[in-house]
């Protein structure tokens, strides 16, 4: 009986492994609420930089890919239980996330930035300045303290379960009220209604909002924030035991970087080049 059971289990494992190696289709999840990275069209379809890059990578890997929307809060757990095969949703590669899932090489970079209501009349800042949080020296600490003083007593919004949420709490949690949202759209609604004074998010997501009809009430504030918890860039999220798929995505990303496809798509969606740098 035990031998029969062991044989049956072995056959199931072999069948699953063969299926993994022979598969020709992939299901890729994206939040659909962070344009221009990803959004849902009026027709109910996913669109954006993540989606166009995903289609290109799938073509190179010779996979037929389906893109499905998934709320940000549950996107990693849903991947790990097999609801879909990959995540392409502007997700930063971080050490914390790497404890739960694997990542491809970066297919894009970027930075985060604060936005505030214009009528707050705060002291002006250089919004083109860069502040890498990988290491904090005295000069950077002084800039952060200046921002903390300025934002003291304010209410700031952020996307729940994001690295920006952790950073915002670390930098300003002791001087400001932090309000977390299940989607970027809901944070925008509260900002327009002036229920919050500002927030922290990906720059390109903010830019799409600021360029919209409702976005005129707010403006970028403070330096461009990168590094630290945000890691080396944005990658494809995959299950940790899917090493062959990780390798396939890596090869496709390298090829798309070399031939300029990622540069072209990033300039199309972001108006600047956020593609990875070609290695020599």
mmCIF file of C-alpha atoms in Angstrom:
data_model
loop_
_atom_site.group_PDB
_atom_site.id
_atom_site.type_symbol
_atom_site.label_atom_id
_atom_site.label_comp_id
_atom_site.label_asym_id
_atom_site.label_seq_id
_atom_site.Cartn_x
_atom_site.Cartn_y
_atom_site.Cartn_z
ATOM 1 C CA UNK A 1 0.000 0.000 0.000
ATOM 2 C CA UNK A 2 2.778 2.414 0.936
ATOM 3 C CA UNK A 3 4.657 1.580 -2.278
ATOM 4 C CA UNK A 4 1.509 2.224 -4.324
ATOM 5 C CA UNK A 5 0.994 5.574 -2.612
ATOM 6 C CA UNK A 6 4.627 6.592 -3.121
ATOM 7 C CA UNK A 7 4.455 5.607 -6.780
ATOM 8 C CA UNK A 8 1.265 7.644 -7.243
ATOM 9 C CA UNK A 9 2.828 10.689 -5.585
ATOM 10 C CA UNK A 10 5.953 10.347 -7.750
ATOM 11 C CA UNK A 11 3.844 10.246 -10.894
ATOM 12 C CA UNK A 12 1.975 13.396 -9.837
ATOM 13 C CA UNK A 13 5.250 15.251 -9.139
ATOM 14 C CA UNK A 14 6.723 14.165 -12.469
ATOM 15 C CA UNK A 15 3.569 15.218 -14.299
ATOM 16 C CA UNK A 16 3.630 18.620 -12.638
ATOM 17 C CA UNK A 17 7.319 19.123 -13.465
ATOM 18 C CA UNK A 18 6.759 18.123 -17.069
ATOM 19 C CA UNK A 19 3.825 20.529 -17.287
ATOM 20 C CA UNK A 20 5.978 23.337 -15.923
ATOM 21 C CA UNK A 21 8.677 22.682 -18.506
ATOM 22 C CA UNK A 22 6.282 22.214 -21.416
ATOM 23 C CA UNK A 23 3.841 25.032 -20.689
ATOM 24 C CA UNK A 24 3.203 27.537 -23.447
ATOM 25 C CA UNK A 25 0.837 29.873 -21.636
ATOM 26 C CA UNK A 26 1.266 32.299 -18.735
ATOM 27 C CA UNK A 27 -1.134 34.348 -16.644
ATOM 28 C CA UNK A 28 0.333 37.686 -15.509
ATOM 29 C CA UNK A 29 -1.302 39.847 -12.831
ATOM 30 C CA UNK A 30 -1.233 43.637 -12.601
ATOM 31 C CA UNK A 31 -3.003 46.011 -10.225
ATOM 32 C CA UNK A 32 -4.542 48.150 -12.972
ATOM 33 C CA UNK A 33 -4.642 51.255 -10.782
ATOM 34 C CA UNK A 34 -1.234 52.929 -11.169
ATOM 35 C CA UNK A 35 -1.000 54.648 -14.558
ATOM 36 C CA UNK A 36 1.103 54.874 -16.590
ATOM 37 C CA UNK A 37 2.569 51.647 -15.145
ATOM 38 C CA UNK A 38 -0.791 49.916 -15.413
ATOM 39 C CA UNK A 39 -4.462 50.886 -15.642
ATOM 40 C CA UNK A 40 -7.832 49.488 -16.673
ATOM 41 C CA UNK A 41 -9.344 50.941 -19.841
ATOM 42 C CA UNK A 42 -13.041 51.886 -20.185
ATOM 43 C CA UNK A 43 -13.388 48.567 -22.004
ATOM 44 C CA UNK A 44 -12.218 46.734 -18.870
ATOM 45 C CA UNK A 45 -8.823 45.722 -20.243
ATOM 46 C CA UNK A 46 -5.398 46.175 -18.649
ATOM 47 C CA UNK A 47 -3.087 48.666 -20.357
ATOM 48 C CA UNK A 48 0.116 50.540 -19.607
ATOM 49 C CA UNK A 49 3.882 50.201 -19.571
ATOM 50 C CA UNK A 50 3.842 46.947 -17.563
ATOM 51 C CA UNK A 51 1.388 45.395 -19.985
ATOM 52 C CA UNK A 52 3.259 46.420 -23.144
ATOM 53 C CA UNK A 53 6.563 45.201 -21.682
ATOM 54 C CA UNK A 54 4.892 41.951 -20.627
ATOM 55 C CA UNK A 55 3.560 41.339 -24.125
ATOM 56 C CA UNK A 56 7.008 41.932 -25.609
ATOM 57 C CA UNK A 57 8.714 39.612 -23.128
ATOM 58 C CA UNK A 58 6.095 36.911 -23.729
ATOM 59 C CA UNK A 59 6.684 37.154 -27.476
ATOM 60 C CA UNK A 60 10.420 36.674 -26.960
ATOM 61 C CA UNK A 61 9.841 33.697 -24.640
ATOM 62 C CA UNK A 62 7.271 32.258 -27.069
ATOM 63 C CA UNK A 63 4.523 32.213 -24.435
ATOM 64 C CA UNK A 64 0.872 33.065 -24.963
ATOM 65 C CA UNK A 65 0.116 35.436 -22.073
ATOM 66 C CA UNK A 66 -3.104 36.524 -20.417
ATOM 67 C CA UNK A 67 -3.159 39.622 -18.189
ATOM 68 C CA UNK A 68 -5.504 39.736 -15.203
ATOM 69 C CA UNK A 69 -6.226 42.491 -12.631
ATOM 70 C CA UNK A 70 -5.421 41.853 -8.969
ATOM 71 C CA UNK A 71 -5.733 44.177 -5.961
ATOM 72 C CA UNK A 72 -2.340 45.256 -4.637
ATOM 73 C CA UNK A 73 -2.975 44.104 -1.065
ATOM 74 C CA UNK A 74 -3.278 40.463 -2.076
ATOM 75 C CA UNK A 75 -1.094 40.297 -5.163
ATOM 76 C CA UNK A 76 1.886 38.457 -3.606
ATOM 77 C CA UNK A 77 -0.200 35.912 -1.643
ATOM 78 C CA UNK A 78 -2.256 35.216 -4.783
ATOM 79 C CA UNK A 79 0.949 34.522 -6.731
ATOM 80 C CA UNK A 80 2.344 32.148 -4.123
ATOM 81 C CA UNK A 81 -0.849 30.021 -4.065
ATOM 82 C CA UNK A 82 -0.842 29.727 -7.857
ATOM 83 C CA UNK A 83 -3.685 32.066 -8.833
ATOM 84 C CA UNK A 84 -1.426 33.310 -11.643
ATOM 85 C CA UNK A 85 2.167 32.805 -12.827
ATOM 86 C CA UNK A 86 3.774 36.244 -12.595
ATOM 87 C CA UNK A 87 3.343 39.825 -11.385
ATOM 88 C CA UNK A 88 4.058 42.839 -13.583
ATOM 89 C CA UNK A 89 2.731 45.798 -11.642
ATOM 90 C CA UNK A 90 5.490 48.357 -11.149
ATOM 91 C CA UNK A 91 6.732 46.209 -8.257
ATOM 92 C CA UNK A 92 10.092 47.215 -6.764
ATOM 93 C CA UNK A 93 12.625 44.459 -6.143
ATOM 94 C CA UNK A 94 13.235 44.480 -2.387
ATOM 95 C CA UNK A 95 14.895 42.199 0.152
ATOM 96 C CA UNK A 96 11.650 41.896 2.121
ATOM 97 C CA UNK A 97 9.670 40.726 -0.906
ATOM 98 C CA UNK A 98 12.460 38.341 -1.913
ATOM 99 C CA UNK A 99 11.718 36.386 1.267
ATOM 100 C CA UNK A 100 8.343 35.444 -0.249
ATOM 101 C CA UNK A 101 8.853 35.507 -4.020
ATOM 102 C CA UNK A 102 11.574 35.565 -6.667
ATOM 103 C CA UNK A 103 12.259 38.396 -9.101
ATOM 104 C CA UNK A 104 13.572 38.751 -12.611
ATOM 105 C CA UNK A 105 16.223 41.291 -13.476
ATOM 106 C CA UNK A 106 14.903 44.888 -13.369
ATOM 107 C CA UNK A 107 12.978 45.969 -16.450
ATOM 108 C CA UNK A 108 12.635 49.586 -15.262
ATOM 109 C CA UNK A 109 13.826 52.075 -12.688
ATOM 110 C CA UNK A 110 12.107 55.082 -11.183
ATOM 111 C CA UNK A 111 11.671 57.137 -8.028
ATOM 112 C CA UNK A 112 9.021 58.240 -5.525
ATOM 113 C CA UNK A 113 8.015 61.745 -4.536
ATOM 114 C CA UNK A 114 5.762 63.671 -2.196
ATOM 115 C CA UNK A 115 2.786 65.647 -3.466
ATOM 116 C CA UNK A 116 0.973 68.319 -1.434
ATOM 117 C CA UNK A 117 -2.047 70.583 -1.863
ATOM 118 C CA UNK A 118 -1.064 73.911 -3.415
ATOM 119 C CA UNK A 119 -3.069 75.994 -0.976
ATOM 120 C CA UNK A 120 -0.961 74.806 1.976
ATOM 121 C CA UNK A 121 1.543 77.485 0.967
ATOM 122 C CA UNK A 122 4.568 75.568 2.257
ATOM 123 C CA UNK A 123 8.180 76.731 1.750
ATOM 124 C CA UNK A 124 9.398 75.963 -1.800
ATOM 125 C CA UNK A 125 11.621 72.941 -2.465
ATOM 126 C CA UNK A 126 13.795 71.728 -5.332
ATOM 127 C CA UNK A 127 11.672 68.944 -6.810
ATOM 128 C CA UNK A 128 14.405 68.016 -9.293
ATOM 129 C CA UNK A 129 16.887 67.206 -6.503
ATOM 130 C CA UNK A 130 17.668 63.530 -5.861
ATOM 131 C CA UNK A 131 17.787 61.854 -2.455
ATOM 132 C CA UNK A 132 19.009 58.232 -2.426
ATOM 133 C CA UNK A 133 17.994 56.599 0.858
ATOM 134 C CA UNK A 134 20.353 53.627 0.543
ATOM 135 C CA UNK A 135 22.695 55.341 2.998
ATOM 136 C CA UNK A 136 21.885 58.384 5.151
ATOM 137 C CA UNK A 137 24.773 60.798 5.684
ATOM 138 C CA UNK A 138 24.578 64.047 7.729
ATOM 139 C CA UNK A 139 23.684 66.128 4.663
ATOM 140 C CA UNK A 140 20.779 63.830 3.750
ATOM 141 C CA UNK A 141 19.631 63.693 7.364
ATOM 142 C CA UNK A 142 19.514 67.505 7.463
ATOM 143 C CA UNK A 143 17.294 67.561 4.343
ATOM 144 C CA UNK A 144 14.964 64.981 5.892
ATOM 145 C CA UNK A 145 14.745 66.945 9.145
ATOM 146 C CA UNK A 146 13.858 70.067 7.170
ATOM 147 C CA UNK A 147 11.002 68.201 5.506
ATOM 148 C CA UNK A 148 9.864 66.767 8.852
ATOM 149 C CA UNK A 149 9.624 70.254 10.284
ATOM 150 C CA UNK A 150 7.662 71.511 7.282
ATOM 151 C CA UNK A 151 5.220 68.571 7.296
ATOM 152 C CA UNK A 152 4.701 68.523 11.052
ATOM 153 C CA UNK A 153 1.002 68.123 11.853
ATOM 154 C CA UNK A 154 -0.019 67.282 8.282
ATOM 155 C CA UNK A 155 -2.006 64.239 7.113
ATOM 156 C CA UNK A 156 -0.289 62.230 4.379
ATOM 157 C CA UNK A 157 -1.664 59.393 2.272
ATOM 158 C CA UNK A 158 0.087 56.324 0.872
ATOM 159 C CA UNK A 159 -0.709 52.999 -0.807
ATOM 160 C CA UNK A 160 -1.220 50.238 1.747
ATOM 161 C CA UNK A 161 1.286 47.327 1.778
ATOM 162 C CA UNK A 162 3.746 49.302 -0.365
ATOM 163 C CA UNK A 163 7.376 50.188 0.322
ATOM 164 C CA UNK A 164 6.299 53.815 0.194
ATOM 165 C CA UNK A 165 4.086 53.133 3.215
ATOM 166 C CA UNK A 166 7.087 51.890 5.208
ATOM 167 C CA UNK A 167 9.278 54.807 4.081
ATOM 168 C CA UNK A 168 6.589 57.405 4.829
ATOM 169 C CA UNK A 169 6.110 56.020 8.339
ATOM 170 C CA UNK A 170 9.862 55.899 8.956
ATOM 171 C CA UNK A 171 10.481 59.443 7.739
ATOM 172 C CA UNK A 172 7.348 61.255 8.913
ATOM 173 C CA UNK A 173 5.313 58.888 11.116
ATOM 174 C CA UNK A 174 6.280 60.741 14.303
ATOM 175 C CA UNK A 175 5.353 64.200 13.034
ATOM 176 C CA UNK A 176 2.470 63.570 10.617
ATOM 177 C CA UNK A 177 -0.693 61.464 10.506
ATOM 178 C CA UNK A 178 -0.260 58.655 7.964
ATOM 179 C CA UNK A 179 -3.374 57.356 6.214
ATOM 180 C CA UNK A 180 -3.052 54.162 4.112
ATOM 181 C CA UNK A 181 -5.241 53.394 1.089
ATOM 182 C CA UNK A 182 -6.183 50.234 -0.756
ATOM 183 C CA UNK A 183 -5.688 51.969 -4.107
ATOM 184 C CA UNK A 184 -4.008 55.016 -5.583
ATOM 185 C CA UNK A 185 -7.367 56.168 -6.965
ATOM 186 C CA UNK A 186 -8.918 56.314 -3.491
ATOM 187 C CA UNK A 187 -5.966 58.346 -2.243
ATOM 188 C CA UNK A 188 -6.462 60.757 -5.138
ATOM 189 C CA UNK A 189 -10.142 61.138 -4.208
ATOM 190 C CA UNK A 190 -9.267 62.061 -0.620
ATOM 191 C CA UNK A 191 -6.617 64.488 -1.818
ATOM 192 C CA UNK A 192 -9.094 66.212 -4.136
ATOM 193 C CA UNK A 193 -11.595 66.376 -1.256
ATOM 194 C CA UNK A 194 -8.787 67.797 0.928
ATOM 195 C CA UNK A 195 -9.241 65.053 3.514
ATOM 196 C CA UNK A 196 -5.460 64.649 3.353
ATOM 197 C CA UNK A 197 -2.780 67.287 2.799
ATOM 198 C CA UNK A 198 -0.603 65.229 0.494
ATOM 199 C CA UNK A 199 0.973 61.830 -0.004
ATOM 200 C CA UNK A 200 3.900 59.731 -1.179
ATOM 201 C CA UNK A 201 3.863 57.559 -4.302
ATOM 202 C CA UNK A 202 5.680 56.661 -7.481
ATOM 203 C CA UNK A 203 6.503 59.826 -9.436
ATOM 204 C CA UNK A 204 4.989 58.612 -12.700
ATOM 205 C CA UNK A 205 1.732 57.657 -11.010
ATOM 206 C CA UNK A 206 1.582 61.136 -9.467
ATOM 207 C CA UNK A 207 2.354 62.776 -12.798
ATOM 208 C CA UNK A 208 -0.615 61.091 -14.457
ATOM 209 C CA UNK A 209 -2.841 62.444 -11.671
ATOM 210 C CA UNK A 210 -1.300 65.948 -11.666
ATOM 211 C CA UNK A 211 -1.838 66.191 -15.428
ATOM 212 C CA UNK A 212 -5.516 65.250 -15.030
ATOM 213 C CA UNK A 213 -8.471 67.617 -14.578
ATOM 214 C CA UNK A 214 -8.529 67.086 -10.801
ATOM 215 C CA UNK A 215 -4.767 67.218 -10.323
ATOM 216 C CA UNK A 216 -4.447 70.982 -10.535
ATOM 217 C CA UNK A 217 -5.037 71.339 -6.798
ATOM 218 C CA UNK A 218 -1.744 69.622 -5.940
ATOM 219 C CA UNK A 219 1.950 69.844 -6.765
ATOM 220 C CA UNK A 220 5.163 67.854 -6.349
ATOM 221 C CA UNK A 221 7.053 68.578 -3.160
ATOM 222 C CA UNK A 222 10.515 67.707 -1.916
ATOM 223 C CA UNK A 223 13.298 65.690 -3.588
ATOM 224 C CA UNK A 224 13.046 62.612 -5.765
ATOM 225 C CA UNK A 225 13.359 59.648 -3.384
ATOM 226 C CA UNK A 226 14.971 56.356 -4.386
ATOM 227 C CA UNK A 227 17.090 53.480 -3.082
ATOM 228 C CA UNK A 228 16.719 52.002 0.365
ATOM 229 C CA UNK A 229 13.563 49.892 0.657
ATOM 230 C CA UNK A 230 12.715 50.556 -2.983
ATOM 231 C CA UNK A 231 15.674 48.435 -4.104
ATOM 232 C CA UNK A 232 17.423 48.376 -7.522
ATOM 233 C CA UNK A 233 14.369 48.760 -9.721
ATOM 234 C CA UNK A 234 11.127 47.175 -10.931
ATOM 235 C CA UNK A 235 11.050 43.481 -11.794
ATOM 236 C CA UNK A 236 8.737 40.593 -12.645
ATOM 237 C CA UNK A 237 7.516 38.824 -9.492
ATOM 238 C CA UNK A 238 7.619 35.019 -9.698
ATOM 239 C CA UNK A 239 7.325 32.029 -7.400
ATOM 240 C CA UNK A 240 10.569 31.030 -5.720
ATOM 241 C CA UNK A 241 10.494 27.488 -7.145
ATOM 242 C CA UNK A 242 9.995 28.752 -10.722
ATOM 243 C CA UNK A 243 13.709 29.083 -11.510
ATOM 244 C CA UNK A 244 13.304 28.214 -15.205
ATOM 245 C CA UNK A 245 10.725 30.959 -15.660
ATOM 246 C CA UNK A 246 12.963 33.440 -13.826
ATOM 247 C CA UNK A 247 15.789 32.578 -16.224
ATOM 248 C CA UNK A 248 13.473 32.932 -19.231
ATOM 249 C CA UNK A 249 12.319 36.393 -18.134
ATOM 250 C CA UNK A 250 15.923 37.433 -17.429
ATOM 251 C CA UNK A 251 17.000 36.483 -20.954
ATOM 252 C CA UNK A 252 14.029 38.272 -22.518
ATOM 253 C CA UNK A 253 14.656 41.426 -20.444
ATOM 254 C CA UNK A 254 18.329 41.450 -21.431
ATOM 255 C CA UNK A 255 17.370 41.159 -25.113
ATOM 256 C CA UNK A 256 14.714 43.879 -24.827
ATOM 257 C CA UNK A 257 17.260 46.135 -23.136
ATOM 258 C CA UNK A 258 19.941 45.539 -25.774
ATOM 259 C CA UNK A 259 17.715 46.219 -28.772
ATOM 260 C CA UNK A 260 16.207 49.369 -27.225
ATOM 261 C CA UNK A 261 12.646 48.084 -26.813
ATOM 262 C CA UNK A 262 12.478 48.923 -23.096
ATOM 263 C CA UNK A 263 13.879 52.395 -23.792
ATOM 264 C CA UNK A 264 11.285 52.970 -26.506
ATOM 265 C CA UNK A 265 8.370 51.765 -24.365
ATOM 266 C CA UNK A 266 9.476 53.775 -21.324
ATOM 267 C CA UNK A 267 9.756 56.953 -23.417
ATOM 268 C CA UNK A 268 6.328 56.210 -24.883
ATOM 269 C CA UNK A 269 4.661 55.849 -21.493
ATOM 270 C CA UNK A 270 6.790 58.034 -19.198
ATOM 271 C CA UNK A 271 8.323 60.541 -21.662
ATOM 272 C CA UNK A 272 11.767 59.693 -20.224
ATOM 273 C CA UNK A 273 14.043 56.661 -20.374
ATOM 274 C CA UNK A 274 13.679 54.469 -17.263
ATOM 275 C CA UNK A 275 15.035 51.324 -18.893
ATOM 276 C CA UNK A 276 17.897 49.328 -17.312
ATOM 277 C CA UNK A 277 21.389 50.258 -18.372
ATOM 278 C CA UNK A 278 22.968 47.854 -20.862
ATOM 279 C CA UNK A 279 25.805 45.899 -19.234
ATOM 280 C CA UNK A 280 29.095 45.618 -21.081
#
